[in-house]
Coordinates of C-alpha atoms in Angstrom, one line a residue:
M1 CA 24.0 -30.4 -42.9
R2 CA 24.7 -31.9 -39.4
A3 CA 21.7 -29.8 -37.8
F4 CA 19.5 -31.3 -40.7
F5 CA 20.4 -35.0 -39.9
Q6 CA 20.0 -34.3 -36.1
R7 CA 16.4 -32.8 -36.9
K8 CA 15.7 -35.8 -39.1
R9 CA 16.9 -38.2 -36.4
R10 CA 14.7 -36.5 -33.8
M11 CA 11.6 -36.8 -36.2
V12 CA 12.3 -40.5 -36.6
I13 CA 12.4 -40.9 -32.8
V14 CA 9.2 -38.8 -32.3
L15 CA 7.6 -41.0 -35.1
V16 CA 8.7 -44.3 -33.5
L17 CA 7.5 -42.9 -30.2
L18 CA 4.1 -42.0 -31.7
L19 CA 3.7 -45.5 -33.4
A20 CA 4.6 -47.2 -30.1
G21 CA 2.1 -44.9 -28.3
G22 CA -0.5 -45.7 -30.8
M23 CA 0.0 -49.4 -30.3
S24 CA -0.1 -49.0 -26.5
I25 CA -3.4 -47.0 -26.8
M26 CA -4.8 -50.0 -29.0
A27 CA -3.7 -52.4 -26.3
Y28 CA -5.3 -50.2 -23.6
T29 CA -8.6 -50.1 -25.2
E30 CA -8.7 -54.0 -25.7
K31 CA -6.9 -55.0 -22.4
D32 CA -6.7 -52.2 -19.9
K33 CA -10.3 -51.5 -20.2
Y34 CA -11.0 -54.5 -17.9
F35 CA -8.3 -53.2 -15.6
E36 CA -10.3 -50.0 -15.5
I37 CA -13.5 -52.0 -14.7
A38 CA -11.8 -54.0 -11.9
K39 CA -10.2 -50.8 -10.4
N40 CA -13.5 -49.0 -10.2
L41 CA -15.3 -52.0 -8.8
D42 CA -12.7 -52.0 -6.1
I43 CA -13.2 -48.3 -5.5
F44 CA -16.9 -48.7 -5.4
A45 CA -16.8 -51.5 -2.9
A46 CA -14.4 -49.6 -0.7
F47 CA -16.5 -46.4 -0.9
Y48 CA -19.7 -48.2 0.2
R49 CA -17.7 -50.0 3.0
E50 CA -16.5 -46.8 4.3
L51 CA -19.8 -44.9 3.9
N52 CA -21.7 -47.8 5.7
T53 CA -19.2 -48.0 8.4
Y54 CA -18.7 -44.4 9.4
Y55 CA -22.0 -42.4 8.1
V56 CA -23.8 -41.1 11.1
D57 CA -27.1 -42.9 10.3
D58 CA -28.0 -46.4 9.2
L59 CA -28.3 -46.7 5.5
P60 CA -30.4 -49.4 3.9
P61 CA -28.1 -51.6 1.8
E62 CA -30.7 -52.9 -0.8
K63 CA -32.1 -49.4 -1.6
L64 CA -28.7 -47.9 -1.8
M65 CA -27.4 -50.6 -4.2
H66 CA -30.6 -50.3 -6.3
K67 CA -30.1 -46.5 -6.6
G68 CA -26.5 -47.2 -7.9
I69 CA -27.9 -49.8 -10.5
D70 CA -30.6 -47.4 -11.5
A71 CA -27.9 -44.6 -12.1
M72 CA -25.9 -47.1 -14.4
L73 CA -29.0 -48.0 -16.2
E74 CA -29.7 -44.3 -17.1
E75 CA -26.6 -44.4 -19.4
T76 CA -28.3 -47.3 -21.4
D77 CA -31.6 -47.7 -23.3
P78 CA -34.8 -48.1 -21.5
Y79 CA -35.1 -51.7 -22.5
T80 CA -31.9 -52.8 -20.4
D81 CA -33.1 -53.4 -16.9
F82 CA -32.3 -55.1 -13.6
I83 CA -35.0 -57.6 -12.6
P84 CA -34.9 -58.6 -8.9
E85 CA -36.2 -62.0 -7.9
E86 CA -39.5 -60.7 -6.6
N87 CA -40.2 -59.2 -10.1
L88 CA -39.5 -62.3 -12.2
D89 CA -43.1 -63.0 -12.7
E90 CA -43.4 -59.8 -14.8
L91 CA -40.5 -61.3 -16.9
K92 CA -42.4 -64.6 -17.2
F93 CA -45.5 -62.9 -18.2
M94 CA -43.8 -60.9 -21.0
A95 CA -42.5 -64.3 -22.4
T96 CA -45.5 -66.6 -21.8
G97 CA -48.5 -64.3 -21.4
K98 CA -49.3 -66.3 -18.3
Y99 CA -49.7 -65.3 -14.6
G100 CA -51.4 -66.4 -11.5
G101 CA -54.5 -64.4 -10.6
V102 CA -58.2 -64.1 -11.0
G103 CA -58.5 -62.7 -14.5
V104 CA -59.7 -59.2 -14.2
S105 CA -58.8 -55.6 -14.6
V106 CA -60.0 -52.8 -12.4
N107 CA -60.5 -49.0 -12.4
T108 CA -59.8 -47.2 -9.2
D109 CA -60.1 -43.7 -7.8
S110 CA -60.4 -42.3 -4.2
E111 CA -64.2 -43.1 -4.1
R112 CA -64.4 -46.7 -5.5
T113 CA -62.7 -49.6 -7.2
V114 CA -64.7 -51.0 -10.0
I115 CA -64.5 -54.2 -12.2
A116 CA -63.5 -52.8 -15.7
D117 CA -63.0 -56.0 -17.6
V118 CA -63.5 -59.8 -17.0
Y119 CA -61.5 -62.5 -18.9
E120 CA -63.6 -65.1 -20.4
G121 CA -63.4 -68.4 -18.4
S122 CA -61.5 -66.8 -15.7
P123 CA -62.2 -67.4 -11.9
I124 CA -63.9 -64.0 -11.7
D125 CA -66.1 -64.9 -14.8
K126 CA -66.9 -68.3 -13.2
A127 CA -67.8 -66.5 -10.0
G128 CA -70.5 -64.5 -11.9
I129 CA -68.7 -61.2 -11.2
K130 CA -69.5 -58.6 -13.9
P131 CA -67.9 -55.3 -15.3
G132 CA -69.4 -52.5 -13.1
D133 CA -69.4 -54.4 -9.9
I134 CA -67.7 -52.4 -7.1
I135 CA -65.0 -54.1 -5.0
V136 CA -65.8 -53.5 -1.3
S137 CA -62.8 -55.4 0.2
L138 CA -60.0 -57.9 -0.7
D139 CA -59.0 -60.5 2.0
G140 CA -60.7 -58.3 4.5
K141 CA -59.0 -55.0 3.5
N142 CA -61.2 -52.1 2.7
A143 CA -60.7 -51.4 -1.1
K144 CA -61.8 -47.8 -0.9
G145 CA -58.9 -45.4 -1.4
M146 CA -56.6 -48.2 -2.0
D147 CA -53.6 -47.8 -4.4
Q148 CA -54.0 -49.5 -7.9
D149 CA -50.7 -51.3 -7.3
D150 CA -51.8 -52.8 -4.0
I151 CA -55.1 -54.0 -5.3
S152 CA -53.1 -55.5 -8.2
R153 CA -50.9 -57.4 -5.8
L154 CA -53.8 -58.7 -3.8
L155 CA -55.6 -59.9 -7.0
K156 CA -52.5 -61.7 -8.3
G157 CA -51.2 -64.9 -6.6
A158 CA -50.1 -68.4 -7.0
P159 CA -52.6 -70.7 -8.8
G160 CA -54.6 -72.5 -6.3
S161 CA -54.5 -69.9 -3.5
S162 CA -57.7 -68.1 -2.6
L163 CA -59.0 -64.5 -2.4
D164 CA -61.9 -63.5 -0.1
L165 CA -63.7 -60.8 -2.2
V166 CA -66.8 -58.8 -1.4
V167 CA -68.3 -57.0 -4.3
K168 CA -71.4 -54.7 -4.6
N169 CA -73.9 -54.7 -7.3
P170 CA -73.8 -51.1 -8.8
V171 CA -77.6 -50.9 -9.3
S172 CA -79.2 -52.8 -6.4
G173 CA -76.4 -52.0 -3.8
V174 CA -76.4 -55.6 -2.6
E175 CA -73.1 -56.8 -1.2
T176 CA -72.0 -60.3 -2.0
A177 CA -68.9 -62.4 -0.4
K178 CA -67.1 -64.6 -2.8
K179 CA -64.2 -66.9 -2.4
I180 CA -62.1 -66.8 -5.5
I181 CA -59.6 -69.6 -6.3
R182 CA -56.7 -68.1 -8.3
E183 CA -55.7 -69.9 -11.4
E184 CA -53.0 -69.6 -14.1
I185 CA -54.3 -66.8 -16.4
N186 CA -53.3 -67.2 -20.1
V187 CA -53.5 -63.9 -22.0
R188 CA -54.0 -65.2 -25.4
S189 CA -51.7 -63.4 -28.1
V190 CA -54.7 -63.7 -30.6
S191 CA -57.4 -61.8 -29.1
F192 CA -59.8 -61.9 -31.9
S193 CA -60.2 -63.7 -35.3
G194 CA -63.2 -63.5 -37.6
I195 CA -64.5 -62.1 -40.9
A196 CA -64.6 -58.5 -41.9
G197 CA -66.5 -56.9 -44.9
N198 CA -68.3 -60.4 -45.6
D199 CA -65.3 -62.0 -47.2
I200 CA -61.9 -60.8 -45.6
G201 CA -60.4 -62.7 -42.8
Y202 CA -59.4 -60.7 -39.8
I203 CA -56.8 -61.7 -37.1
R204 CA -55.7 -59.4 -34.1
M205 CA -52.5 -60.1 -32.2
T206 CA -51.8 -58.4 -29.0
Q207 CA -48.3 -59.7 -28.2
F208 CA -45.7 -62.2 -29.2
T209 CA -45.5 -64.8 -26.5
E210 CA -44.8 -68.5 -26.4
N211 CA -46.8 -70.4 -29.1
S212 CA -48.1 -67.1 -30.7
G213 CA -47.1 -68.5 -34.2
E214 CA -49.3 -71.6 -33.5
L215 CA -52.3 -69.5 -32.5
V216 CA -52.2 -67.3 -35.5
Q217 CA -51.8 -70.3 -37.9
S218 CA -54.8 -72.1 -36.2
A219 CA -56.8 -68.9 -36.4
Y220 CA -55.9 -68.5 -40.0
E221 CA -56.7 -72.2 -40.8
E222 CA -59.9 -72.0 -39.0
L223 CA -61.1 -68.9 -41.1
K224 CA -60.0 -70.7 -44.3
K225 CA -62.0 -73.7 -43.5
K226 CA -65.1 -71.7 -42.3
Y227 CA -64.9 -69.1 -45.3
P228 CA -63.3 -70.9 -48.3
A229 CA -64.2 -67.9 -50.6
M230 CA -62.2 -65.6 -48.4
K231 CA -60.5 -62.8 -50.7
G232 CA -57.8 -61.8 -48.3
V233 CA -56.6 -61.6 -44.7
I234 CA -55.9 -58.6 -42.4
L235 CA -53.3 -59.2 -39.7
D236 CA -53.7 -56.4 -37.0
L237 CA -50.6 -55.5 -35.2
R238 CA -51.9 -52.1 -33.9
G239 CA -50.9 -51.7 -30.3
N240 CA -48.8 -54.8 -30.2
P241 CA -45.6 -54.0 -28.2
G242 CA -43.8 -57.1 -29.5
G243 CA -42.3 -60.0 -27.5
L244 CA -40.1 -63.1 -28.6
L245 CA -38.2 -62.6 -31.8
D246 CA -38.6 -66.5 -32.7
E247 CA -42.4 -66.2 -32.7
A248 CA -42.2 -63.2 -35.2
V249 CA -40.4 -65.5 -37.5
V250 CA -43.0 -68.2 -37.1
V251 CA -45.8 -65.7 -37.8
A252 CA -44.1 -64.5 -41.0
N253 CA -43.6 -68.2 -41.9
I254 CA -47.5 -68.5 -42.2
F255 CA -47.5 -66.2 -45.3
V256 CA -43.8 -66.4 -46.4
D257 CA -42.3 -69.7 -48.0
K258 CA -39.4 -71.7 -46.7
N259 CA -35.7 -70.4 -46.5
K260 CA -36.5 -66.7 -46.6
V261 CA -34.6 -64.4 -44.3
I262 CA -37.0 -62.7 -42.0
V263 CA -34.6 -60.9 -39.7
S264 CA -30.9 -60.8 -38.8
T265 CA -29.3 -59.7 -35.5
K266 CA -25.9 -58.0 -35.1
G267 CA -24.2 -57.1 -31.8
K268 CA -21.0 -56.7 -30.0
V269 CA -20.5 -60.3 -29.4
K270 CA -20.0 -61.4 -33.1
S271 CA -20.5 -65.1 -32.4
W272 CA -24.2 -64.2 -31.5
D273 CA -24.8 -62.7 -34.8
R274 CA -27.5 -64.7 -36.6
E275 CA -29.9 -64.9 -39.5
Y276 CA -33.4 -66.1 -38.7
K277 CA -35.0 -67.8 -41.8
T278 CA -38.4 -69.4 -42.2
E279 CA -38.1 -73.2 -41.7
E280 CA -41.3 -74.6 -43.0
P281 CA -43.4 -74.3 -46.3
A282 CA -45.8 -71.4 -45.9
V283 CA -49.4 -72.1 -44.8
D284 CA -50.6 -69.7 -47.6
A285 CA -47.9 -68.0 -49.7
H286 CA -50.4 -66.4 -52.1
V287 CA -53.4 -65.1 -50.1
P288 CA -53.6 -61.2 -50.4
L289 CA -52.3 -59.9 -47.2
V290 CA -52.6 -56.6 -45.3
V291 CA -50.8 -55.9 -42.1
L292 CA -52.0 -53.0 -39.9
T293 CA -49.5 -51.0 -37.8
N294 CA -49.6 -47.8 -35.8
R295 CA -47.3 -45.9 -33.3
S296 CA -47.6 -48.5 -30.8
S297 CA -46.6 -51.5 -33.0
A298 CA -43.0 -52.3 -31.8
S299 CA -40.3 -54.8 -31.8
A300 CA -41.4 -58.3 -33.0
A301 CA -44.5 -56.7 -34.5
E302 CA -42.0 -54.6 -36.6
I303 CA -40.0 -57.7 -37.5
V304 CA -43.2 -59.2 -39.0
A305 CA -44.3 -56.0 -40.8
G306 CA -40.7 -55.2 -42.0
A307 CA -40.3 -58.7 -43.5
I308 CA -43.8 -58.6 -45.3
Q309 CA -42.9 -55.2 -46.7
D310 CA -39.3 -56.1 -47.8
L311 CA -40.4 -59.3 -49.2
D312 CA -43.3 -57.5 -51.1
R313 CA -45.5 -60.2 -49.5
G314 CA -48.2 -57.7 -48.5
V315 CA -49.3 -54.1 -48.0
I316 CA -48.8 -52.3 -44.8
I317 CA -51.6 -49.9 -43.9
G318 CA -51.9 -47.5 -40.9
Q319 CA -49.3 -45.2 -39.3
R320 CA -45.5 -45.5 -38.9
S321 CA -44.6 -48.0 -36.4
F322 CA -42.7 -47.2 -33.1
G323 CA -39.2 -47.7 -34.2
K324 CA -37.7 -50.4 -31.8
G325 CA -34.8 -52.2 -33.5
L326 CA -33.1 -53.5 -30.5
V327 CA -32.8 -57.2 -29.2
Q328 CA -32.7 -58.1 -25.4
T329 CA -31.4 -61.1 -23.8
T330 CA -31.7 -62.1 -20.2
R331 CA -28.5 -62.8 -18.1
P332 CA -28.5 -64.6 -14.7
L333 CA -27.3 -62.6 -11.7
P334 CA -26.7 -63.9 -8.1
Y335 CA -29.7 -64.6 -5.7
N336 CA -32.0 -65.4 -8.7
A337 CA -32.0 -61.8 -10.2
K338 CA -31.7 -61.1 -13.8
L339 CA -30.2 -58.5 -16.2
K340 CA -32.2 -57.9 -19.3
V341 CA -29.8 -56.3 -21.5
T342 CA -29.8 -55.1 -25.2
T343 CA -27.2 -57.2 -26.9
A344 CA -28.0 -56.5 -30.6
K345 CA -29.8 -54.6 -33.3
Y346 CA -32.0 -56.3 -35.7
Y347 CA -32.2 -55.8 -39.4
T348 CA -35.1 -56.5 -41.8
P349 CA -34.4 -58.5 -45.0
S350 CA -33.5 -55.5 -47.0
G351 CA -30.7 -54.7 -44.4
R352 CA -32.3 -51.9 -42.7
C353 CA -32.4 -51.2 -38.9
I354 CA -35.6 -49.4 -37.9
Q355 CA -34.4 -48.2 -34.6
A356 CA -35.8 -44.7 -34.3
I357 CA -34.0 -43.5 -31.3
D358 CA -30.1 -43.3 -31.1
Y359 CA -29.3 -44.2 -27.5
S360 CA -25.5 -44.6 -28.3
H361 CA -25.3 -40.7 -28.6
R362 CA -26.6 -38.4 -26.0
N363 CA -26.7 -34.5 -25.9
D364 CA -24.8 -32.6 -23.4
D365 CA -27.8 -32.7 -21.1
G366 CA -28.0 -36.4 -21.4
E367 CA -31.0 -36.4 -23.7
V368 CA -31.3 -38.7 -26.6
E369 CA -32.9 -38.0 -30.0
S370 CA -34.8 -39.7 -32.9
V371 CA -32.6 -40.3 -36.0
P372 CA -33.2 -37.1 -38.1
D373 CA -34.8 -37.7 -41.7
S374 CA -31.6 -36.4 -43.3
L375 CA -29.6 -39.4 -41.8
R376 CA -32.0 -42.1 -42.8
R377 CA -30.8 -44.3 -45.5
S378 CA -32.6 -45.9 -48.5
F379 CA -33.0 -49.5 -49.1
T380 CA -34.9 -51.7 -51.6
T381 CA -37.5 -54.3 -51.3
A382 CA -37.3 -57.6 -53.3
A383 CA -39.3 -55.9 -56.1
G384 CA -37.1 -52.7 -56.0
R385 CA -39.4 -50.5 -53.9
K386 CA -37.6 -47.8 -51.8
V387 CA -37.8 -48.2 -48.1
R388 CA -35.9 -46.3 -45.4
D389 CA -34.1 -47.2 -42.0
G390 CA -33.9 -45.3 -38.8
G391 CA -37.6 -44.5 -38.0
G392 CA -39.9 -47.6 -37.9
I393 CA -41.9 -49.2 -40.6
E394 CA -43.5 -46.6 -42.8
P395 CA -46.9 -47.9 -44.2
D396 CA -47.4 -48.4 -48.0
D397 CA -50.8 -46.8 -47.3
N398 CA -50.7 -44.1 -44.7
I399 CA -54.0 -43.5 -42.8
D400 CA -54.3 -40.5 -40.3
P401 CA -54.9 -41.9 -36.8
T402 CA -58.3 -41.4 -35.1
I403 CA -58.2 -38.7 -32.6
L404 CA -61.0 -38.5 -30.0
S405 CA -62.7 -35.1 -29.3
Q406 CA -62.0 -33.5 -26.0
V407 CA -65.7 -34.1 -24.9
A408 CA -65.3 -37.9 -25.7
V409 CA -62.1 -38.1 -23.8
T410 CA -63.6 -36.3 -20.9
L411 CA -66.6 -38.8 -20.8
L412 CA -64.3 -41.7 -21.0
R413 CA -61.9 -40.3 -18.3
K414 CA -64.8 -39.5 -15.9
Q415 CA -66.2 -43.0 -16.4
Y416 CA -69.6 -41.7 -17.6
I417 CA -69.6 -44.0 -20.8
F418 CA -68.6 -46.8 -18.5
D419 CA -71.2 -46.3 -15.9
Y420 CA -74.1 -45.7 -18.4
A421 CA -73.1 -49.0 -20.1
T422 CA -73.5 -50.7 -16.6
Q423 CA -76.9 -49.1 -16.2
Y424 CA -77.8 -50.2 -19.7
Y425 CA -76.8 -53.7 -19.0
Y426 CA -79.0 -54.1 -16.0
A427 CA -82.1 -52.6 -17.9
H428 CA -81.7 -54.7 -21.0
K429 CA -81.6 -58.4 -20.8
N430 CA -80.5 -59.0 -24.4
I431 CA -79.0 -57.0 -27.3
A432 CA -78.2 -57.7 -31.0
P433 CA -75.0 -59.8 -31.7
A434 CA -71.7 -58.1 -31.6
G435 CA -71.0 -56.4 -34.9
T436 CA -74.7 -55.6 -35.5
F437 CA -75.7 -53.8 -32.3
S438 CA -76.7 -50.1 -32.7
L439 CA -77.8 -47.7 -30.0
S440 CA -81.2 -46.2 -30.8
E441 CA -82.0 -42.5 -31.0
D442 CA -84.0 -42.9 -27.8
D443 CA -81.0 -44.5 -26.1
F444 CA -78.8 -41.7 -27.0
S445 CA -81.3 -39.2 -25.7
D446 CA -81.4 -41.2 -22.6
F447 CA -77.6 -41.0 -22.2
L448 CA -77.9 -37.2 -22.6
R449 CA -80.4 -37.0 -19.8
Y450 CA -78.1 -39.2 -17.8
L451 CA -75.4 -36.5 -18.1
D452 CA -77.6 -33.7 -16.9
G453 CA -76.1 -32.3 -13.7
R454 CA -72.9 -34.3 -14.2
N455 CA -69.7 -32.4 -14.3
Y456 CA -67.7 -32.9 -17.5
N457 CA -66.0 -29.6 -17.9
Y458 CA -63.1 -29.6 -20.4
K459 CA -61.2 -27.4 -22.6
T460 CA -61.1 -27.9 -26.3
R461 CA -57.8 -28.0 -28.0
T462 CA -58.5 -24.8 -29.7
E463 CA -59.0 -23.1 -26.2
E464 CA -55.8 -24.7 -25.1
A465 CA -54.1 -23.3 -28.2
L466 CA -55.7 -19.9 -27.6
E467 CA -54.4 -19.9 -23.8
G468 CA -51.0 -20.6 -25.1
F469 CA -51.1 -17.7 -27.5
Q470 CA -52.3 -15.4 -24.7
S471 CA -49.5 -16.6 -22.6
T472 CA -46.8 -16.0 -25.3
A473 CA -48.3 -12.5 -26.1
R474 CA -48.3 -11.3 -22.5
R475 CA -44.6 -12.5 -22.2
E476 CA -43.6 -10.7 -25.5
K477 CA -45.8 -7.6 -24.6
Y478 CA -48.1 -7.7 -27.6
Y479 CA -51.2 -8.7 -25.6
D480 CA -52.5 -5.1 -24.9
A481 CA -52.5 -4.3 -28.5
V482 CA -54.7 -7.2 -29.4
A483 CA -56.7 -7.7 -26.2
K484 CA -60.0 -6.7 -27.7
E485 CA -59.6 -9.0 -30.7
F486 CA -58.5 -11.8 -28.4
E487 CA -61.4 -11.5 -26.1
A488 CA -63.9 -11.5 -29.0
L489 CA -62.3 -14.6 -30.5
Q490 CA -62.3 -16.2 -27.1
Q491 CA -66.2 -15.5 -26.8
K492 CA -66.8 -16.8 -30.2
L493 CA -65.0 -20.1 -29.6
K494 CA -66.5 -20.6 -26.2
H495 CA -67.9 -24.2 -26.5
D496 CA -71.4 -25.2 -25.6
K497 CA -71.1 -28.7 -23.9
K498 CA -74.6 -29.8 -25.1
Q499 CA -73.7 -28.7 -28.8
D500 CA -70.4 -30.6 -28.5
L501 CA -72.3 -33.8 -27.4
L502 CA -74.5 -33.5 -30.6
K503 CA -71.6 -32.4 -32.9
N504 CA -69.6 -35.6 -31.8
K505 CA -72.7 -37.7 -31.5
A506 CA -71.4 -40.5 -34.0
E507 CA -68.1 -40.8 -32.1
I508 CA -69.7 -40.9 -28.6
K509 CA -72.4 -43.4 -29.9
R510 CA -69.6 -45.6 -31.1
L511 CA -67.9 -45.7 -27.8
L512 CA -71.2 -46.3 -25.9
E513 CA -71.9 -49.3 -28.3
E514 CA -68.4 -50.9 -27.8
E515 CA -68.8 -50.6 -24.0
I516 CA -72.3 -51.8 -24.0
V517 CA -71.5 -54.9 -26.2
N518 CA -68.5 -55.7 -24.0
R519 CA -71.0 -56.3 -21.2
Y520 CA -72.7 -59.0 -23.0
Y521 CA -70.1 -60.5 -25.3
M522 CA -66.8 -59.6 -23.4
Q523 CA -63.6 -58.6 -25.2
K524 CA -64.2 -60.6 -28.5
G525 CA -67.6 -58.9 -28.7
R526 CA -66.0 -55.4 -28.1
I527 CA -63.5 -56.0 -31.0
A528 CA -66.2 -57.3 -33.3
Q529 CA -68.2 -54.1 -32.7
S530 CA -65.1 -51.8 -33.1
L531 CA -64.5 -53.1 -36.5
I532 CA -67.6 -51.5 -38.0
N533 CA -66.3 -48.0 -37.8
D534 CA -62.6 -48.7 -37.9
N535 CA -60.9 -46.4 -40.5
E536 CA -57.8 -48.7 -41.1
V537 CA -59.7 -51.9 -41.3
N538 CA -62.3 -50.5 -43.7
E539 CA -59.3 -49.2 -46.0
A540 CA -57.7 -52.6 -45.8
I541 CA -61.0 -54.2 -46.9
A542 CA -61.3 -51.7 -49.7
V543 CA -57.6 -52.4 -50.9
L544 CA -58.1 -56.2 -50.7
H545 CA -61.5 -55.9 -52.7
K546 CA -59.5 -54.3 -55.5
P547 CA -56.6 -56.5 -56.8
E548 CA -55.2 -54.0 -59.1
R549 CA -55.0 -51.5 -56.4
Y550 CA -53.4 -54.0 -54.0
Q551 CA -50.7 -55.0 -56.6
E552 CA -50.2 -51.2 -57.3
F553 CA -48.9 -50.8 -53.7
L554 CA -46.4 -53.7 -54.4
R555 CA -44.9 -52.3 -57.6

């Protein structure tokens, strides 16, 4: 009996010690974590001091420290970043859509640097420089062979500063010197608004920067005024990478009435958790609405699409969105540097987080993975429709993405479509208005003659797949048994470039038309022309033209 009580006493002591240990572990996780941080910062500083003092060669301090910061950032998500003072302009551009420069984009290779696009009303536009013009020099520096980043740095600069530019006409070869005065370039978040299908409003948003909501509202009100019989509106968020969360709420408020939750954020700092509601009466709470998304629609674009879907306010058409459900905040650092850090996850009105990649759990090799379908949870919209978290916004009406043929990709990559459009522009003074222009059969035949003798070799996807099969068969020692059949299949599939051009004529013709229209009517013209053969836009028009089908998606 005495032995039993001794054992019982030892068990009580052990239990007390375990409880005490558990309490100390809890205290450690809350309090001693900061001691660990302070301790390791001391070690890091001492390590660098000793290394810098005694290492045989000089070590560049800034480069070394940035490598250390980069190594730390590898443990976070790709949206958390260190921004030194010299890169703050990029942060400003992301928030405002504004930068100092001349308003141009360029294509460059080892042979030439060509003006690819000119922003309407920009200093380059005012100077009469056109897409296709070749840059000879910038501030006296020869542009041939210059790196794209170096060219970009020379084109950008403080508003009011000057740039000495020499350009060459691509047809006549005449060189012209221009002095360009840089201005503040404002890349408008609404790149185009107009009418599609005769009676459907169309608004394209490229980013969510300051005043984006006002611009979308103005565009919508202008369309309403110009086309009072408008039967619906398409908000195109394809390729929109997002931006400011507040602006996403303002954009949603155009179509969603007052006091509706659009998005909520939750993070480590609980006092920062917040619900974002619409603050004004909707501009139009009843107009039939379609939102277009694709794999490049992210962040703020997904907040708008998710709210419209969860509130059953409109129909989402296109492809599943990117799946970025993370919120970033900027924090000040010494010497005007900034830390852009993920501080929260955002949740749509139904309560779902659409973050597709789980950065908090990494494989043994440090890689991260998408949330598997088996772990995605179901939620319900206001009307009881099922929606899921963990993988972007899934459209109500899924449309397969348009995939260009290999011959079209090669013609674009080799700049043959671009160069032919330049040639066409100088040979034709005027063309039909954007959205109605069509390349004639004679023009397309002229393009085929233009390609004669030019190198546009490529492999079809079938040929690439066949090569992969051959490689695997050789590795697994099956190839010899099927060599004859393989070679016969290879011969049968061998593509004829001329035939590929004719087989993909409609696609190539469309790309040519868009590039040519861009020369006469700039970016707005290109977008208007592209709407003619846009599968998602045409599907949206069809849905909005049939009220019963539109309502079917929302039930």
